[in-house]
Amino acid sequence: MTDITREELTTIPNFKLNNLILEDISTLSTVNGIMTRSLIRTKYIDHNPGILLLAFPKQFCFGLSKKYAFGKDRTPENWTGDYQVCYSATSNKTIEQHTPEEQSVFDLCNTLEEELANYIFENKETLGGLYEKVATSAEAARNLVKPILYVPKKDEGDGKKMKKVVNKEKPCTLYIDVLRSKKTNTFKSRLFGPGDVEIKPLSKIEDVMGNIEPVIFFSHIHFDPKGTASFKLKLWEGNFTQSESFGPRRRLIGKNTDLAPQESASHESDDDEMKAMTRAVKSNPILNEKSDPVADLGDCSDGGAEEKKPIIQKKKVLRKKVVEE
């Protein structure tokens, strides 16, 4: 068994394909069902296997962002509970003509994808299903491998017939999951800011643009029941520097002369306002004793109006009883 406590960093130029190990296919029970996978390992300098940790060049990223269910709106109920970092493989200026360092990232990803295609072809009987049907050769198995780098696309057409085409104005990106314990809400990925000060990811770089120099943990290959295989990447650690702002600017308008909330005698605080509303509701004999003033207000969401309907109906019924008496 591989000792995952051993950590040895490999740079992309020093990565050797013959050191890569894709372990035997195994299954794991998860909350979402059975997962089929192959753990990724590499030979360390002592020739013993260890986890694959690859250092990637410094590039732009959008900071820490939430992961949402695939194909669904970016709304709270569709949040998976996980976070990720979106790493740009090139700068905006080098999208079409990569630097040697950037090209090494593309070459690495292509090499790993070809190796996975060979692995699928060699293990097609074990994988079965669509893998066995499609992987008649290593070249054919390549169609089952999800690209490591995401190629941005955009809609193009006359409005009637739209199609997805490659967006050459945006760089290819790499989506890296953040190591995090959902039970304790703690991050295992470590990030260091200027001055080599460790950063708390959630409070410091959520949706903050900057440059990141990541160490990526190539965890395992995931074999989807639908017949696609993908590399699962985790952010092990990295250096992060927030992008500079526009800098200080001259004030263009005069001072805001309105009183601060705590100085205004004419406005109650949110707390006092809610207490006053609660007292009003409790003192109204028409309302049900179990009526919840917060529920009456709704939650400012689309369903807020629907939540108020049952309460309104109760009021009408109670009024009718009072008349009959």
Tab-separated table of N, CA, C and O in Angstrom, residues 152-211:
chain	number	residue	atom	x	y	z
A	152	PRO	N	-12.816	26.792	-23.306
A	152	PRO	CA	-14.009	27.644	-23.226
A	152	PRO	C	-14.758	27.704	-24.544
A	152	PRO	O	-14.157	27.732	-25.618
A	153	LYS	N	-16.075	27.740	-24.454
A	153	LYS	CA	-16.907	27.792	-25.659
A	153	LYS	C	-17.942	28.893	-25.534
A	153	LYS	O	-18.210	29.405	-24.445
A	154	LYS	N	-18.520	29.260	-26.658
A	154	LYS	CA	-19.555	30.288	-26.673
A	154	LYS	C	-20.607	29.928	-27.710
A	154	LYS	O	-20.369	29.121	-28.613
A	155	ASP	N	-21.782	30.531	-27.567
A	155	ASP	CA	-22.870	30.303	-28.524
A	155	ASP	C	-22.663	31.180	-29.751
A	155	ASP	O	-22.316	32.358	-29.639
A	156	GLU	N	-22.876	30.590	-30.903
A	156	GLU	CA	-22.710	31.342	-32.149
A	156	GLU	C	-23.806	30.934	-33.126
A	156	GLU	O	-24.157	29.760	-33.238
A	157	GLY	N	-24.361	31.905	-33.821
A	157	GLY	CA	-25.423	31.621	-34.788
A	157	GLY	C	-26.273	32.850	-35.036
A	157	GLY	O	-25.985	33.948	-34.545
A	158	ASP	N	-27.347	32.672	-35.805
A	158	ASP	CA	-28.205	33.795	-36.181
A	158	ASP	C	-29.409	33.934	-35.262
A	158	ASP	O	-30.335	34.691	-35.543
A	159	GLY	N	-29.401	33.211	-34.157
A	159	GLY	CA	-30.517	33.286	-33.224
A	159	GLY	C	-31.485	32.134	-33.361
A	159	GLY	O	-32.135	31.739	-32.409
A	160	LYS	N	-31.591	31.564	-34.559
A	160	LYS	CA	-32.481	30.425	-34.795
A	160	LYS	C	-31.735	29.109	-34.614
A	160	LYS	O	-32.218	28.195	-33.973
A	161	LYS	N	-30.549	29.038	-35.199
A	161	LYS	CA	-29.720	27.840	-35.089
A	161	LYS	C	-28.418	28.223	-34.396
A	161	LYS	O	-27.487	28.711	-35.029
A	162	MET	N	-28.379	28.014	-33.088
A	162	MET	CA	-27.190	28.323	-32.302
A	162	MET	C	-26.353	27.056	-32.115
A	162	MET	O	-26.880	25.951	-32.011
A	163	LYS	N	-25.060	27.242	-32.086
A	163	LYS	CA	-24.169	26.115	-31.840
A	163	LYS	C	-22.995	26.578	-30.980
A	163	LYS	O	-22.651	27.761	-30.939
A	164	LYS	N	-22.390	25.612	-30.283
A	164	LYS	CA	-21.253	25.899	-29.430
A	164	LYS	C	-19.972	25.858	-30.259
A	164	LYS	O	-19.707	24.890	-30.966
A	165	VAL	N	-19.177	26.920	-30.137
A	165	VAL	CA	-17.893	26.981	-30.831
A	165	VAL	C	-16.825	27.382	-29.825
A	165	VAL	O	-17.121	27.953	-28.768
A	166	VAL	N	-15.578	27.095	-30.142
A	166	VAL	CA	-14.464	27.446	-29.250
A	166	VAL	C	-14.342	28.962	-29.148
A	166	VAL	O	-14.353	29.666	-30.158
A	167	ASN	N	-14.238	29.442	-27.930
A	167	ASN	CA	-14.054	30.870	-27.686
A	167	ASN	C	-12.556	31.154	-27.613
A	167	ASN	O	-11.904	30.899	-26.588
A	168	LYS	N	-12.013	31.686	-28.698
A	168	LYS	CA	-10.575	31.924	-28.783
A	168	LYS	C	-10.124	33.167	-28.026
A	168	LYS	O	-8.929	33.473	-27.999
A	169	GLU	N	-11.075	33.853	-27.422
A	169	GLU	CA	-10.738	35.060	-26.663
A	169	GLU	C	-10.512	34.767	-25.183
A	169	GLU	O	-10.132	35.662	-24.431
A	170	LYS	N	-10.760	33.527	-24.771
A	170	LYS	CA	-10.569	33.158	-23.368
A	170	LYS	C	-9.589	31.991	-23.266
A	170	LYS	O	-9.585	31.100	-24.120
A	171	PRO	N	-8.774	31.973	-22.213
A	171	PRO	CA	-7.787	30.894	-22.075
A	171	PRO	C	-8.411	29.579	-21.627
A	171	PRO	O	-9.491	29.569	-21.013
A	172	CYS	N	-7.748	28.490	-21.937
A	172	CYS	CA	-8.162	27.190	-21.405
A	172	CYS	C	-7.971	27.212	-19.890
A	172	CYS	O	-7.089	27.908	-19.373
A	173	THR	N	-8.803	26.466	-19.191
A	173	THR	CA	-8.764	26.508	-17.734
A	173	THR	C	-8.684	25.114	-17.127
A	173	THR	O	-9.028	24.113	-17.758
A	174	LEU	N	-8.232	25.105	-15.887
A	174	LEU	CA	-8.089	23.871	-15.138
A	174	LEU	C	-8.898	24.026	-13.853
A	174	LEU	O	-8.672	24.971	-13.088
A	175	TYR	N	-9.855	23.134	-13.621
A	175	TYR	CA	-10.675	23.205	-12.408
A	175	TYR	C	-10.083	22.267	-11.355
A	175	TYR	O	-9.995	21.061	-11.556
A	176	ILE	N	-9.683	22.862	-10.238
A	176	ILE	CA	-8.988	22.119	-9.188
A	176	ILE	C	-9.842	22.130	-7.922
A	176	ILE	O	-10.148	23.197	-7.381
A	177	ASP	N	-10.233	20.965	-7.458
A	177	ASP	CA	-11.020	20.877	-6.221
A	177	ASP	C	-10.144	21.230	-5.017
A	177	ASP	O	-8.942	20.951	-4.996
A	178	VAL	N	-10.766	21.840	-4.027
A	178	VAL	CA	-10.056	22.201	-2.797
A	178	VAL	C	-10.270	21.099	-1.763
A	178	VAL	O	-11.396	20.628	-1.571
A	179	LEU	N	-9.217	20.690	-1.110
A	179	LEU	CA	-9.312	19.678	-0.061
A	179	LEU	C	-9.970	20.306	1.170
A	179	LEU	O	-9.443	21.260	1.742
A	180	ARG	N	-11.111	19.763	1.544
A	180	ARG	CA	-11.869	20.348	2.655
A	180	ARG	C	-12.696	19.287	3.352
A	180	ARG	O	-13.281	18.422	2.710
A	181	SER	N	-12.724	19.375	4.677
A	181	SER	CA	-13.560	18.474	5.465
A	181	SER	C	-14.916	19.130	5.681
A	181	SER	O	-15.009	20.199	6.294
A	182	LYS	N	-15.969	18.504	5.164
A	182	LYS	CA	-17.316	19.053	5.332
A	182	LYS	C	-17.786	18.924	6.783
A	182	LYS	O	-18.548	19.759	7.267
A	183	LYS	N	-17.320	17.884	7.472
A	183	LYS	CA	-17.754	17.663	8.849
A	183	LYS	C	-17.259	18.767	9.776
A	183	LYS	O	-17.980	19.276	10.619
A	184	THR	N	-15.983	19.132	9.622
A	184	THR	CA	-15.394	20.143	10.506
A	184	THR	C	-15.300	21.516	9.847
A	184	THR	O	-14.891	22.479	10.482
A	185	ASN	N	-15.688	21.580	8.549
A	185	ASN	CA	-15.617	22.833	7.788
A	185	ASN	C	-14.213	23.436	7.834
A	185	ASN	O	-14.022	24.644	8.011
A	186	THR	N	-13.223	22.575	7.686
A	186	THR	CA	-11.827	23.030	7.683
A	186	THR	C	-11.190	22.688	6.345
A	186	THR	O	-11.482	21.653	5.747
A	187	PHE	N	-10.297	23.554	5.897
A	187	PHE	CA	-9.606	23.347	4.638
A	187	PHE	C	-8.285	22.614	4.861
A	187	PHE	O	-7.515	22.972	5.753
A	188	LYS	N	-8.062	21.612	4.040
A	188	LYS	CA	-6.802	20.871	4.095
A	188	LYS	C	-5.799	21.438	3.098
A	188	LYS	O	-4.603	21.276	3.270
A	189	SER	N	-6.312	22.074	2.048
A	189	SER	CA	-5.419	22.749	1.104
A	189	SER	C	-4.812	23.956	1.814
A	189	SER	O	-5.512	24.706	2.500
A	190	ARG	N	-3.510	24.171	1.604
A	190	ARG	CA	-2.830	25.288	2.281
A	190	ARG	C	-2.417	26.330	1.250
A	190	ARG	O	-1.856	26.012	0.203
A	191	LEU	N	-2.705	27.589	1.569
A	191	LEU	CA	-2.357	28.700	0.685
A	191	LEU	C	-1.563	29.740	1.459
A	191	LEU	O	-1.843	30.021	2.627
A	192	PHE	N	-0.578	30.314	0.783
A	192	PHE	CA	0.299	31.288	1.411
A	192	PHE	C	0.303	32.580	0.606
A	192	PHE	O	0.476	32.572	-0.613
A	193	GLY	N	0.104	33.683	1.303
A	193	GLY	CA	0.058	34.983	0.661
A	193	GLY	C	1.390	35.694	0.715
A	193	GLY	O	2.409	35.121	1.124
A	194	PRO	N	1.425	36.965	0.305
A	194	PRO	CA	2.662	37.755	0.355
A	194	PRO	C	3.252	37.762	1.771
A	194	PRO	O	2.512	37.815	2.755
A	195	GLY	N	4.579	37.699	1.845
A	195	GLY	CA	5.232	37.598	3.144
A	195	GLY	C	5.201	36.192	3.685
A	195	GLY	O	5.560	35.955	4.837
A	196	ASP	N	4.755	35.245	2.853
A	196	ASP	CA	4.658	33.827	3.220
A	196	ASP	C	3.743	33.601	4.422
A	196	ASP	O	3.951	32.703	5.231
A	197	VAL	N	2.695	34.446	4.516
A	197	VAL	CA	1.707	34.299	5.582
A	197	VAL	C	0.612	33.364	5.099
A	197	VAL	O	0.058	33.549	4.010
A	198	GLU	N	0.277	32.366	5.902
A	198	GLU	CA	-0.760	31.414	5.493
A	198	GLU	C	-2.128	32.088	5.471
A	198	GLU	O	-2.485	32.859	6.359
A	199	ILE	N	-2.883	31.795	4.421
A	199	ILE	CA	-4.184	32.414	4.185
A	199	ILE	C	-5.291	31.451	4.580
A	199	ILE	O	-5.221	30.254	4.305
A	200	LYS	N	-6.344	31.990	5.203
A	200	LYS	CA	-7.561	31.211	5.422
A	200	LYS	C	-8.406	31.352	4.163
A	200	LYS	O	-8.953	32.429	3.901
A	201	PRO	N	-8.507	30.309	3.363
A	201	PRO	CA	-9.132	30.441	2.028
A	201	PRO	C	-10.521	31.056	2.019
A	201	PRO	O	-10.801	31.954	1.236
A	202	LEU	N	-11.422	30.586	2.900
A	202	LEU	CA	-12.809	31.027	2.821
A	202	LEU	C	-12.979	32.500	3.158
A	202	LEU	O	-13.776	33.197	2.560
A	203	SER	N	-12.193	32.996	4.110
A	203	SER	CA	-12.356	34.381	4.536
A	203	SER	C	-11.483	35.351	3.751
A	203	SER	O	-11.692	36.559	3.806
A	204	LYS	N	-10.519	34.843	3.024
A	204	LYS	CA	-9.553	35.736	2.376
A	204	LYS	C	-9.620	35.765	0.854
A	204	LYS	O	-9.414	36.810	0.247
A	205	ILE	N	-9.886	34.632	0.206
A	205	ILE	CA	-9.792	34.641	-1.258
A	205	ILE	C	-11.031	34.097	-1.959
A	205	ILE	O	-10.966	33.730	-3.121
A	206	GLU	N	-12.175	34.044	-1.276
A	206	GLU	CA	-13.379	33.592	-1.978
A	206	GLU	C	-13.777	34.640	-3.008
A	206	GLU	O	-14.001	35.804	-2.669
A	207	ASP	N	-13.833	34.224	-4.268
A	207	ASP	CA	-14.180	35.102	-5.389
A	207	ASP	C	-13.256	36.308	-5.481
A	207	ASP	O	-13.665	37.404	-5.869
A	208	VAL	N	-11.994	36.115	-5.132
A	208	VAL	CA	-10.985	37.178	-5.219
A	208	VAL	C	-10.010	36.826	-6.340
A	208	VAL	O	-9.428	35.747	-6.350
A	209	MET	N	-9.850	37.722	-7.286
A	209	MET	CA	-8.948	37.463	-8.404
A	209	MET	C	-7.492	37.639	-7.966
A	209	MET	O	-7.179	38.485	-7.124
A	210	GLY	N	-6.629	36.840	-8.555
A	210	GLY	CA	-5.220	36.932	-8.215
A	210	GLY	C	-4.394	35.945	-9.011
A	210	GLY	O	-4.886	35.302	-9.943
A	211	ASN	N	-3.132	35.811	-8.638
A	211	ASN	CA	-2.224	34.858	-9.277
A	211	ASN	C	-1.925	33.731	-8.303
A	211	ASN	O	-1.671	33.979	-7.116
